[in-house]
């Protein structure tokens, strides 16, 4: 194992509740001998499984940080068997700036795994998480939502994997999370993702997209809170009854799920998130932002399904994501 410049300020394997930081020296103009301090809580009670729960992998996504801050504050060792490692703001520099990517090195944490011990700040954090925390975990839950430029139907997701035993375990964990929607997910760009790193280590991995548009809602935070508890019960770390409601199953079979803009302008959505869509149906139209007398361009669905994610805010640029249309599983 290569050495890491990141050092935890608390023990990771001692029973009880420990609140502290992952401390990474970061010398810079405003603090010559300064450090990046990523908050971490470890709650442990005897032998049992370990869950690693992470939020703010992207710094502008808020359900995970809220629900995990609350968990770190309220979960007691006597409530569990095993261990819960909580990183509510794993990409602290991005979270502190309200940005998706780190303002220190411009890196997208979820494209920077497995990281490097001698790389940038983001790469060093990724390397520590990938080599020191993930190997200790039996299950990893990484919270996402849409951030400032996407809005999603609230869903939990698991990936299609080559190892079908692992895939089955991931899908079962996704069902246990019990978001209103459950998605078999295809990634359009999975190189460097935390998901890919965790899955490559053979772990059970669940992710979410719980909303977006740069904020959270009582409903989406409640989904996060319930999902954590359900998953800890599912994993055997907590006891009790899972809270289970109906969840709609969605699939992302191929790239026809995604629509991207081929021009800039003012976007007008013609349907709401959750609405059904037929192949060829206009999802949105894009009005010119700089002149009158020009008809809007139509953005038409490449497949049938339901509108699962959309762009925010109102202006789009060339190449921006327009819509995710996931297929209903009958
Ligand atoms: Zn994200």
CSV table of N, CA, C and O and ligand atoms in Angstrom, one decimal, residues 57-58 61 100 110 143-146 209, ligand 1:
chain,number,residue,atom,x,y,z
A,57,UNK,N,-19.9,14.2,-2.7
A,57,UNK,CA,-18.9,13.9,-3.7
A,57,UNK,C,-18.8,15.0,-4.8
A,57,UNK,O,-17.7,15.4,-5.2
A,58,UNK,N,-20.0,15.4,-5.2
A,58,UNK,CA,-20.2,16.7,-5.9
A,58,UNK,C,-20.6,17.7,-4.8
A,58,UNK,O,-21.6,17.5,-4.1
A,61,UNK,N,-24.6,19.2,-4.0
A,61,UNK,CA,-25.7,18.2,-3.9
A,61,UNK,C,-26.0,18.0,-2.4
A,61,UNK,O,-25.0,17.6,-1.7
A,100,UNK,N,-19.8,22.0,-7.9
A,100,UNK,CA,-19.7,20.6,-8.3
A,100,UNK,C,-18.2,20.1,-8.1
A,100,UNK,O,-18.0,19.0,-7.5
A,110,UNK,N,-15.7,12.8,-8.8
A,110,UNK,CA,-16.3,11.5,-9.3
A,110,UNK,C,-15.8,11.2,-10.7
A,110,UNK,O,-16.3,10.3,-11.3
A,143,UNK,N,-24.3,9.3,-1.9
A,143,UNK,CA,-25.4,10.2,-2.2
A,143,UNK,C,-25.1,11.2,-3.3
A,143,UNK,O,-24.1,11.9,-3.3
A,144,UNK,N,-25.9,11.2,-4.3
A,144,UNK,CA,-25.9,12.3,-5.3
A,144,UNK,C,-27.3,12.9,-5.5
A,144,UNK,O,-28.3,12.2,-5.2
A,145,UNK,N,-27.3,14.1,-6.0
A,145,UNK,CA,-28.5,14.6,-6.6
A,145,UNK,C,-28.1,15.5,-7.8
A,145,UNK,O,-26.9,15.4,-8.2
A,146,UNK,N,-29.0,16.3,-8.3
A,146,UNK,CA,-28.7,16.9,-9.6
A,146,UNK,C,-27.7,18.1,-9.5
A,146,UNK,O,-27.2,18.5,-10.5
A,209,UNK,N,-29.9,9.6,-6.9
A,209,UNK,CA,-30.1,10.9,-7.5
A,209,UNK,C,-31.4,11.4,-6.9
A,209,UNK,O,-32.4,10.8,-7.2
B,1,LIG,ZN1,-23.3,14.1,-8.2
